[in-house]
CSV table of C-alpha atoms in Angstrom, one decimal:
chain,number,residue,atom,x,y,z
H,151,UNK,CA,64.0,157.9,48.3
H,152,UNK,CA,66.0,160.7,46.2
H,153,UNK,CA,69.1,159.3,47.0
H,154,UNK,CA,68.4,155.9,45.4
H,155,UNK,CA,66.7,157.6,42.5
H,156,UNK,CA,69.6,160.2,42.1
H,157,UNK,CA,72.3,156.6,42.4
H,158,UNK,CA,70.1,154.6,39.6
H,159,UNK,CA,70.0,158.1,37.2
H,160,UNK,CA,73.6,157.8,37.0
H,161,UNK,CA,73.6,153.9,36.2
H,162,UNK,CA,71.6,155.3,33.2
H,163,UNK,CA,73.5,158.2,32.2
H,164,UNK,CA,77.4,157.2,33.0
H,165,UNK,CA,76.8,153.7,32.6
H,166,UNK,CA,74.1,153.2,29.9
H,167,UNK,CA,72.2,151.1,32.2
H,168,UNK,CA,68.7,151.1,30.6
H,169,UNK,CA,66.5,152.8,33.0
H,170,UNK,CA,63.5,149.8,33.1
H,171,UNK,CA,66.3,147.6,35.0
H,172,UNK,CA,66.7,149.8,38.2
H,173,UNK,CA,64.6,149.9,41.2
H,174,UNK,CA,64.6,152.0,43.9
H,175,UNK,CA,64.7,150.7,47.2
H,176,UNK,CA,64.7,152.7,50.6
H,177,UNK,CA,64.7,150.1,54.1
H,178,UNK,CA,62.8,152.2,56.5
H,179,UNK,CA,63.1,150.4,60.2
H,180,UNK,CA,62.4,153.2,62.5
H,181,UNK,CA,63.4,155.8,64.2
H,182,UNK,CA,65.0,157.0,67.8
H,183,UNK,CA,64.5,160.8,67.0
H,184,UNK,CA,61.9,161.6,69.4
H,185,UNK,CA,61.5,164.8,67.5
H,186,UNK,CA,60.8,163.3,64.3
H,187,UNK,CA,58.3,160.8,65.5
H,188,UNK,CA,56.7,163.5,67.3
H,189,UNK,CA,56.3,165.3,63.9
H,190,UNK,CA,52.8,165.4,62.1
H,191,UNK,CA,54.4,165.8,58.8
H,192,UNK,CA,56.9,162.9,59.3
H,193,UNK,CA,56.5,160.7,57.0
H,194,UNK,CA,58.9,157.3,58.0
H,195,UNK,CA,58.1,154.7,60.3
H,196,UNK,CA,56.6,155.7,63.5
H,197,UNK,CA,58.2,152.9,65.8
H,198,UNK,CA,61.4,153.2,67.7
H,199,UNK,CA,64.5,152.0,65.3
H,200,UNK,CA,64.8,147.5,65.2
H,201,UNK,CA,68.5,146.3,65.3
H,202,UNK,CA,69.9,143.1,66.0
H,203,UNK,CA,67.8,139.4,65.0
H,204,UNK,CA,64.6,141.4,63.6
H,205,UNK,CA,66.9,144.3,61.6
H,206,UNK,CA,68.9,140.9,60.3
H,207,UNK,CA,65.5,138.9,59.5
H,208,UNK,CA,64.4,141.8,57.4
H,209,UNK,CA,67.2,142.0,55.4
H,210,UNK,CA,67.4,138.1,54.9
H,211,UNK,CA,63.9,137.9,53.8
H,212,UNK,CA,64.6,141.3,51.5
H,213,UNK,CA,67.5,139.9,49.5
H,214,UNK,CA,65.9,136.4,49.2
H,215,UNK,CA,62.5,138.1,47.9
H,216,UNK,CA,64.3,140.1,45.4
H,217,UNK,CA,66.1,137.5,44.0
H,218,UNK,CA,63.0,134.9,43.9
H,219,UNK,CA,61.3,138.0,41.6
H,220,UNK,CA,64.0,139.2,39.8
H,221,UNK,CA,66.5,136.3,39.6
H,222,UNK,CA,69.7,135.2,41.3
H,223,UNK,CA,71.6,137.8,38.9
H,224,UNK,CA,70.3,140.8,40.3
H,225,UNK,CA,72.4,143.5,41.3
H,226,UNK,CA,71.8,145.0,44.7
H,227,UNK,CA,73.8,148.2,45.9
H,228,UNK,CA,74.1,149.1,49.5
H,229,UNK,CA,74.0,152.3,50.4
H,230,UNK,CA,74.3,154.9,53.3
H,231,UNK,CA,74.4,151.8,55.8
H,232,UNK,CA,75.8,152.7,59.5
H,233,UNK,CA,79.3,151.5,59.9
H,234,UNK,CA,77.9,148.9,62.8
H,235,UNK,CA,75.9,147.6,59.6
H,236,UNK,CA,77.9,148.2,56.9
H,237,UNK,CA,80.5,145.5,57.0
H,238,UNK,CA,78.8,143.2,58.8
H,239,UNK,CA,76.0,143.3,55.9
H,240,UNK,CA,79.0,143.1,52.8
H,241,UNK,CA,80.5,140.2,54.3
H,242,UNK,CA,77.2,138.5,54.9
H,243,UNK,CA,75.9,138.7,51.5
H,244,UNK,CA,79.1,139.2,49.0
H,245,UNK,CA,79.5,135.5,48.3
H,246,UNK,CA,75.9,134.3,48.5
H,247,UNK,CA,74.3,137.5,46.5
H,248,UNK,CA,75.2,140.1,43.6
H,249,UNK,CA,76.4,143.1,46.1
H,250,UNK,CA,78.3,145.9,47.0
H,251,UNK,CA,78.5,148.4,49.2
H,252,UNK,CA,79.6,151.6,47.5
H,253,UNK,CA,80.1,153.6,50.7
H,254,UNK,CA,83.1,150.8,51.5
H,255,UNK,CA,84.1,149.5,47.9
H,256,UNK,CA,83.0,152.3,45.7
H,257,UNK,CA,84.7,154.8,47.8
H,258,UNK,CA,88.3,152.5,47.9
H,259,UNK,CA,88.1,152.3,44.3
H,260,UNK,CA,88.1,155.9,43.8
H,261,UNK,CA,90.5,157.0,46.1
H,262,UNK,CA,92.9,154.0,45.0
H,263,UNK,CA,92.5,155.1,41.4
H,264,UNK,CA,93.8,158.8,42.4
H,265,UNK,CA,96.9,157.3,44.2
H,266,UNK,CA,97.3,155.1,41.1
H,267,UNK,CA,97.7,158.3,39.2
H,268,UNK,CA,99.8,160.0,41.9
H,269,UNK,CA,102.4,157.3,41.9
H,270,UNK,CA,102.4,158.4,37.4
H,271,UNK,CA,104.0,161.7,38.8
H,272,UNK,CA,106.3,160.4,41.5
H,273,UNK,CA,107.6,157.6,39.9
H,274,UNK,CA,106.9,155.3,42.8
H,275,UNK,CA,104.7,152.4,43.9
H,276,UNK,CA,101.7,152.8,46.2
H,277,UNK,CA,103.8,149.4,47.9
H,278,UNK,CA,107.0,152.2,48.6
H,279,UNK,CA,105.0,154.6,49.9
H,280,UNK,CA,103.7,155.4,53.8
H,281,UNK,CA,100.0,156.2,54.3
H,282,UNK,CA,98.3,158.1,57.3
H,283,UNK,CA,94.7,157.9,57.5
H,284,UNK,CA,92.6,160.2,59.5
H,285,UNK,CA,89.3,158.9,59.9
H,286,UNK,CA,89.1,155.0,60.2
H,287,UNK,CA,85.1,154.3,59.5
H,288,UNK,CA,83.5,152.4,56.6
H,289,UNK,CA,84.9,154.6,53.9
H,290,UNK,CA,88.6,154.7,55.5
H,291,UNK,CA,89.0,151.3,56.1
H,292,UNK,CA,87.7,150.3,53.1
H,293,UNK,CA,90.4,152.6,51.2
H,294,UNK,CA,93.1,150.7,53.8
H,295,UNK,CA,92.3,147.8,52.8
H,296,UNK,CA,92.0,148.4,49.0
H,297,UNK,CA,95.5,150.1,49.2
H,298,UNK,CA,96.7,146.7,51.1
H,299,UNK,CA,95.5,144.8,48.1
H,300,UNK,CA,97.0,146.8,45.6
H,301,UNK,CA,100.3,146.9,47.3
H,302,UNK,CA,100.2,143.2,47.4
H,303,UNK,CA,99.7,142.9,44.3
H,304,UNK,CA,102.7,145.0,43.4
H,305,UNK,CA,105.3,142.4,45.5
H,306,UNK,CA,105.2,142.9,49.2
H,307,UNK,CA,103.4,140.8,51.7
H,308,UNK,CA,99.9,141.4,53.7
H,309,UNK,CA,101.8,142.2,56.6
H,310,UNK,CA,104.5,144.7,54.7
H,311,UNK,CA,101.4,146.5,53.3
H,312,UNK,CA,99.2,147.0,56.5
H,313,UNK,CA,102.8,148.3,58.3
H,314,UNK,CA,102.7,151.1,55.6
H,315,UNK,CA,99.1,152.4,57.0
H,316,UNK,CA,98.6,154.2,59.9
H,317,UNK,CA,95.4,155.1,61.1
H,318,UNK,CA,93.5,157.5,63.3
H,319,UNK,CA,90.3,157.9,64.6
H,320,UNK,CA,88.6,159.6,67.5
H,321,UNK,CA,90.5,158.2,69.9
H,322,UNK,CA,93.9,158.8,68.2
H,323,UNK,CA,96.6,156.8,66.7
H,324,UNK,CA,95.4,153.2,66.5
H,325,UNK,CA,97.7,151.4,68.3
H,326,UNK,CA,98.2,148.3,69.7
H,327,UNK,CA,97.5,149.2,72.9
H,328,UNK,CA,94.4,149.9,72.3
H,329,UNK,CA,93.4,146.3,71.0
H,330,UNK,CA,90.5,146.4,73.9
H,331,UNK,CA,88.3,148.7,72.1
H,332,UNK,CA,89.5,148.1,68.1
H,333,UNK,CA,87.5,145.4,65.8
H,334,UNK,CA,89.3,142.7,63.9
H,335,UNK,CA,89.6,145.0,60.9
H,336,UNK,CA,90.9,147.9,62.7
H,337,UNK,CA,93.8,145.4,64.6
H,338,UNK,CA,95.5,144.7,61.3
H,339,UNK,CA,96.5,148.7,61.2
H,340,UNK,CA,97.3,149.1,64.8
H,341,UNK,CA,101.1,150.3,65.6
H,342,UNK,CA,103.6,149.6,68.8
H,343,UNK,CA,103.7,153.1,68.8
H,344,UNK,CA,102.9,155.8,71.5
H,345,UNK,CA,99.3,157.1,71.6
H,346,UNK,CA,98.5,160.5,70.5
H,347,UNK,CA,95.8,162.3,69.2
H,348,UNK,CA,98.2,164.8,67.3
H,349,UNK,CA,97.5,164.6,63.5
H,350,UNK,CA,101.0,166.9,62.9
H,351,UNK,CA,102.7,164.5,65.4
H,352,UNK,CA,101.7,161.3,64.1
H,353,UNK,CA,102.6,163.1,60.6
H,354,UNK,CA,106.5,164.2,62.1
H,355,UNK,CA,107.2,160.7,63.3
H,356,UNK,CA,105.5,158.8,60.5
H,357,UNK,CA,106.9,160.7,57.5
H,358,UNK,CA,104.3,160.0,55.0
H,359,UNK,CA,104.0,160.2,51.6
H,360,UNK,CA,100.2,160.3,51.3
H,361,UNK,CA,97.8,162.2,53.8
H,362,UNK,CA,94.0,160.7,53.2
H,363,UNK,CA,91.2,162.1,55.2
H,364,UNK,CA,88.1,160.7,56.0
H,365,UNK,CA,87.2,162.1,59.2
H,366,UNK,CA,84.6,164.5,58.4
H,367,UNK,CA,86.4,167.2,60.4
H,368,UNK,CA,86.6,170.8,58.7
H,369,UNK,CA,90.1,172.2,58.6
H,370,UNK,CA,91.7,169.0,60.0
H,371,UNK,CA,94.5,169.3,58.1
H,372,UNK,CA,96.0,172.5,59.1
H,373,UNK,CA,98.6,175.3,57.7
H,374,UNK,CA,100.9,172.9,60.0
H,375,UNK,CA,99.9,169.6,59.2
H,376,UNK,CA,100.1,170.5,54.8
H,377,UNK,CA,103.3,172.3,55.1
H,378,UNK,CA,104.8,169.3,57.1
H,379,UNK,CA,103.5,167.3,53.9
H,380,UNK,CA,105.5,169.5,51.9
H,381,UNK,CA,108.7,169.7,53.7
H,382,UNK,CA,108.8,165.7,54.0
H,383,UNK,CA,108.0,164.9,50.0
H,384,UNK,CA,108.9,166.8,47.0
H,385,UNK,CA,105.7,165.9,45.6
H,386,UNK,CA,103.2,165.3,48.7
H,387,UNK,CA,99.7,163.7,48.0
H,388,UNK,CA,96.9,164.9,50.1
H,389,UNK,CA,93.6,163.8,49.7
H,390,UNK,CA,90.6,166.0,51.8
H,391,UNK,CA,88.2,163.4,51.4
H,392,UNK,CA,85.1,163.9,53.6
H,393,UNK,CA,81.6,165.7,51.7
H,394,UNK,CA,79.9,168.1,52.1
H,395,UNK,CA,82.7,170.7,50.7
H,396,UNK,CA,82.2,172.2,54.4
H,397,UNK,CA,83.3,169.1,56.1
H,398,UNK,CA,86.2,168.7,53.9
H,399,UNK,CA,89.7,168.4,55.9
H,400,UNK,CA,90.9,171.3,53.9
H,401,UNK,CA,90.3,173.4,51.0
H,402,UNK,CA,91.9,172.8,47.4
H,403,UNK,CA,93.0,176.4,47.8
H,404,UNK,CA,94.5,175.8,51.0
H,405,UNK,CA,96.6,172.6,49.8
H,406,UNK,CA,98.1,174.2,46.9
H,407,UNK,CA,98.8,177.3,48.9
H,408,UNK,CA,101.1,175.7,51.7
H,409,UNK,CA,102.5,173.2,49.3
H,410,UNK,CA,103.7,176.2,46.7
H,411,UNK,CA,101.9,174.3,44.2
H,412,UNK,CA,103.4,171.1,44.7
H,413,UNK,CA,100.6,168.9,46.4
H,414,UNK,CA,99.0,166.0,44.7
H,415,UNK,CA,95.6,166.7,45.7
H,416,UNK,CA,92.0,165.4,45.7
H,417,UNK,CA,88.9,165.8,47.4
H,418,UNK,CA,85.3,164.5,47.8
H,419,UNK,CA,83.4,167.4,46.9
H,420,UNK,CA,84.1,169.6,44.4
H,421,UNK,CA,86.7,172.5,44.2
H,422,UNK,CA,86.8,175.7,41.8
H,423,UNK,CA,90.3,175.6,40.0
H,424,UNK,CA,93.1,177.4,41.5
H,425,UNK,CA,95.1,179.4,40.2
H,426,UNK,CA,99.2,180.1,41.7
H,427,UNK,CA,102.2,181.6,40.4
H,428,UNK,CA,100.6,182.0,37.1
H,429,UNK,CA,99.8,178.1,36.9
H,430,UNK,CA,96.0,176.9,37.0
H,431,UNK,CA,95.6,173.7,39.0
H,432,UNK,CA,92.1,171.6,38.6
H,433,UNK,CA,91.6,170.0,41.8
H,434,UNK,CA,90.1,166.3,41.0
H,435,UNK,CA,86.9,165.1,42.7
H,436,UNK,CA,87.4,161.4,44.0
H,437,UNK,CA,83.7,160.7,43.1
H,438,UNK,CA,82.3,157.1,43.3
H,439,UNK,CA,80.9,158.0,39.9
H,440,UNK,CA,83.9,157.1,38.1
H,441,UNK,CA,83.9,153.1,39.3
H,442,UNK,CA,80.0,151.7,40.1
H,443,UNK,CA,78.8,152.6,36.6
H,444,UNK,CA,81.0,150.2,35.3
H,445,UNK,CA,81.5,147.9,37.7
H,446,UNK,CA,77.6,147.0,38.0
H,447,UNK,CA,77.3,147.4,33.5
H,448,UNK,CA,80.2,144.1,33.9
H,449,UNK,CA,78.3,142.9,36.3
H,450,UNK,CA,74.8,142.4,34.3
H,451,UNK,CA,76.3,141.7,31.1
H,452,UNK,CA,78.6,138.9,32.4
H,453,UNK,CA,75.0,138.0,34.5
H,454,UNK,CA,77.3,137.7,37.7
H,455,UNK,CA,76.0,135.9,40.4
H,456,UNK,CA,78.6,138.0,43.2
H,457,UNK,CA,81.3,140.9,42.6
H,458,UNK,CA,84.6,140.2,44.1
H,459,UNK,CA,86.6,142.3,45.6
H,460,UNK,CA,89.4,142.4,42.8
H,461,UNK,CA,86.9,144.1,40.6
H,462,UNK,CA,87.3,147.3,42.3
H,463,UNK,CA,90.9,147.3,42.3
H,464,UNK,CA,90.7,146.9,38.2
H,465,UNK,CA,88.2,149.4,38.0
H,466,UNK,CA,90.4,151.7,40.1
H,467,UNK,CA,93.6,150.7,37.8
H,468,UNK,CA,91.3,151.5,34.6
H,469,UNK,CA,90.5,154.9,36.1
H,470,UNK,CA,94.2,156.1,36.9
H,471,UNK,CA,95.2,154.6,33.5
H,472,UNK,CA,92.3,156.8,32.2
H,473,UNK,CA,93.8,160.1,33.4
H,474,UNK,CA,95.9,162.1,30.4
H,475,UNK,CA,99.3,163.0,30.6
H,476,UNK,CA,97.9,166.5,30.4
H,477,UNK,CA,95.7,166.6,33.0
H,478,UNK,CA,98.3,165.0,35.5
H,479,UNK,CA,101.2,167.7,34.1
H,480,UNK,CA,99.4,170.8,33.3
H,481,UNK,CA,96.5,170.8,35.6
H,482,UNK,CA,97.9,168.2,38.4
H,483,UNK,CA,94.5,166.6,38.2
H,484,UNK,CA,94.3,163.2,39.4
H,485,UNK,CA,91.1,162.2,37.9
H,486,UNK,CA,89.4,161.7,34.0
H,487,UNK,CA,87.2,164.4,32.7
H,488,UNK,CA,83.8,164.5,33.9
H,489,UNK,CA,82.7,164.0,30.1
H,490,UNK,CA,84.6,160.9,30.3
H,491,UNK,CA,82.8,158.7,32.6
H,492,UNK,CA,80.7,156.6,30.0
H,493,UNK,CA,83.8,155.3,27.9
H,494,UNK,CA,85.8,155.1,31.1
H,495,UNK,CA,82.4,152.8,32.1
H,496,UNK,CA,82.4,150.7,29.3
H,497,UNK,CA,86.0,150.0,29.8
H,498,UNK,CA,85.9,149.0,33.3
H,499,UNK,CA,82.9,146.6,31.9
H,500,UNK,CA,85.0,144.8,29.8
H,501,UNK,CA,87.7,144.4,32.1
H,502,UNK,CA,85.7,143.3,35.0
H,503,UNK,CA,84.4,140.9,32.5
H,504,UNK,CA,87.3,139.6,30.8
H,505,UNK,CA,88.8,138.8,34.3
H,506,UNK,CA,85.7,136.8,35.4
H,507,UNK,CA,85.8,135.2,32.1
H,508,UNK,CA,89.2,134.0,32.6
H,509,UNK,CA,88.6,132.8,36.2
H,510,UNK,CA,85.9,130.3,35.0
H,511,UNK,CA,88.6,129.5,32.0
H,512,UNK,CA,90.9,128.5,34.6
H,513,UNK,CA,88.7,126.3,37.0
């Protein structure tokens, strides 16, 4: 229950939700723990975990009771969903309910809006740049997919985009050789290339401009892999997504150390500044806390029946717009100021709104 309660506390205080519209809700269907369920003190469910027709009829009958008590304008987040569950859930609700996942779209938005304000230092498009992806779950793929939507956006086609991205997961590269074994989302992403479960060899024959983890692998990237980063881009962008700060891919320390200072970098969890040749580098935190507030404030104000997906993409463009020429040249910090958060809110409000405004203009 704390991590609903913790999620609705920031509605209030970043997005000036008041707090006698939230409600905590924690879905409780079991578990397979034997140790937990042999537990006294447990306090959960003490029946083996439900999946498939029964796990689906609870959630059917959840979202249709809420919205019978609360009205067909209520705001449901998903959160901390299995990736088994996660996308299957999004897609089955999005267009019939007002949801999101923030694990999937929360966590592309973010991590879009720091390679918006990447591409403000190099000059170039996310659409002329070459991703590689470690990690391909719920949160990765999500990202992917965001980034394919941007880059559309900026001129090239679906397929161009999706060419750009290479991903890896446990097994490796995901390649097209593997198609036995990939879902429908991962197949977009897979290469005709040779398999390999080299991160610094994938790197070496891909030649990347941006390195995004999401694999929840401490010290993924290596000395190896960030200095490879560096010697292929004068300005490398390296984003050590996964959380806690001890399952992070690297250390900010760590990036700005093998880069000389040059990296473009951001992580999950938080980072103390660093300091290097006399210059003090603030190490942004690609926090969902920078897009939901606003995205769900548009959301009841405009008394939206669904969220699409472009409204993440202009909350992520609001955020990267929202980052100061100061922080980006002085501190190389990819993110607004923590204090910043409620105006950044309210601004992502009204341009969530004023796009779904002029949709219904248009129809």
């Amino acid at each position: 229950m704390g991590i609903p309660v913790g999620k609705l506390a920031l509605y209030v205080a970043l997005g000036g939700i008041q707090p006698q519209w939230c409600l905590p809700v924690v879905i409780d269907v079991g578990t397979n723990n034997q140790k937990l369920l042999d537990d006294p003190f447990y306090i959960g469910l003490r029946r083996r975990r439900v999946r498939g027709p029964e796990y689906e009829l609870l959630l059917d009958n959840f979202m249709k009771a809420a919205t019978k008590r609360f009205g067909r304008d209520t705001l449901i987040q998903f959160e901390d969903f299995a990736f088994e569950n996660a996308y299957t859930l999004l897609d089955r609700y999005k267009n019939e309910y007002c949801v999101f996942n923030d694990d999937i779209q929360g966590t592309a938005a973010v991590v879009v809006a720091g390679l918006l304000a990447a591409t403000r230092v190099t000059g170039r498009p996310l659409s002329q740049k070459k991703m590689v992806f470690l990690g391909a779950g719920a949160a990765g793929l999500g990202v992917a997919e965001l980034c394919v939507n941007q880059m559309v956006d900026e001129g090239i086609s679906e397929k161009e985009a999706c060419d750009k991205i290479f991903m890896m997961d446990v097994g490796g590269l995901i390649t097209k050789s593997r198609h036995r074994s990939l879902t429908d989302r991962h197949l977009r992403f897979a290469k005709d290339m040779d398999e390999t479960k080299s991160l610094l060899e994938v790197v070496q024959k891909v030649q990347p401009e941006v390195l995004i983890g999401a694999s929840t692998v401490a010290g993924a990237f290596t000395e190896e892999v960030i200095r490879e980063m560096a010697k292929i881009n004068k300005r490398p962008i390296i984003f050590a997504l996964s959380n806690p700060t001890t399952k992070a891919e690297c250390t900010a320390e760590d990036a700005y150390r093998f880069t000389n200072g040059t990296v473009l970098y951001a992580s999950g969890s938080p980072f103390d500044n660093v300091e290097l040749n006399g210059k003090i580098y603030k190490p942004g935190q690609g926090n969902n806390s920078y897009i939901f507030p606003g995205v769900a404030l548009a959301a009841i104000v405009f008394k939206a029946k669904h969220i699409p997906d472009k409204a993440f993409l202009l909350a992520a463009r609001r955020c990267a717009q929202s980052v100061t020429v100061k922080s980006l040249e002085k501190y190389a910090r990819l993110y607004p100021r923590l204090k910043d958060i409620r105006e950044l809110s309210v601004h992502i409000a009204i341009d969530v709104s004023y796009h779904q405004k002029a949709k219904i203009v248009k129809k």
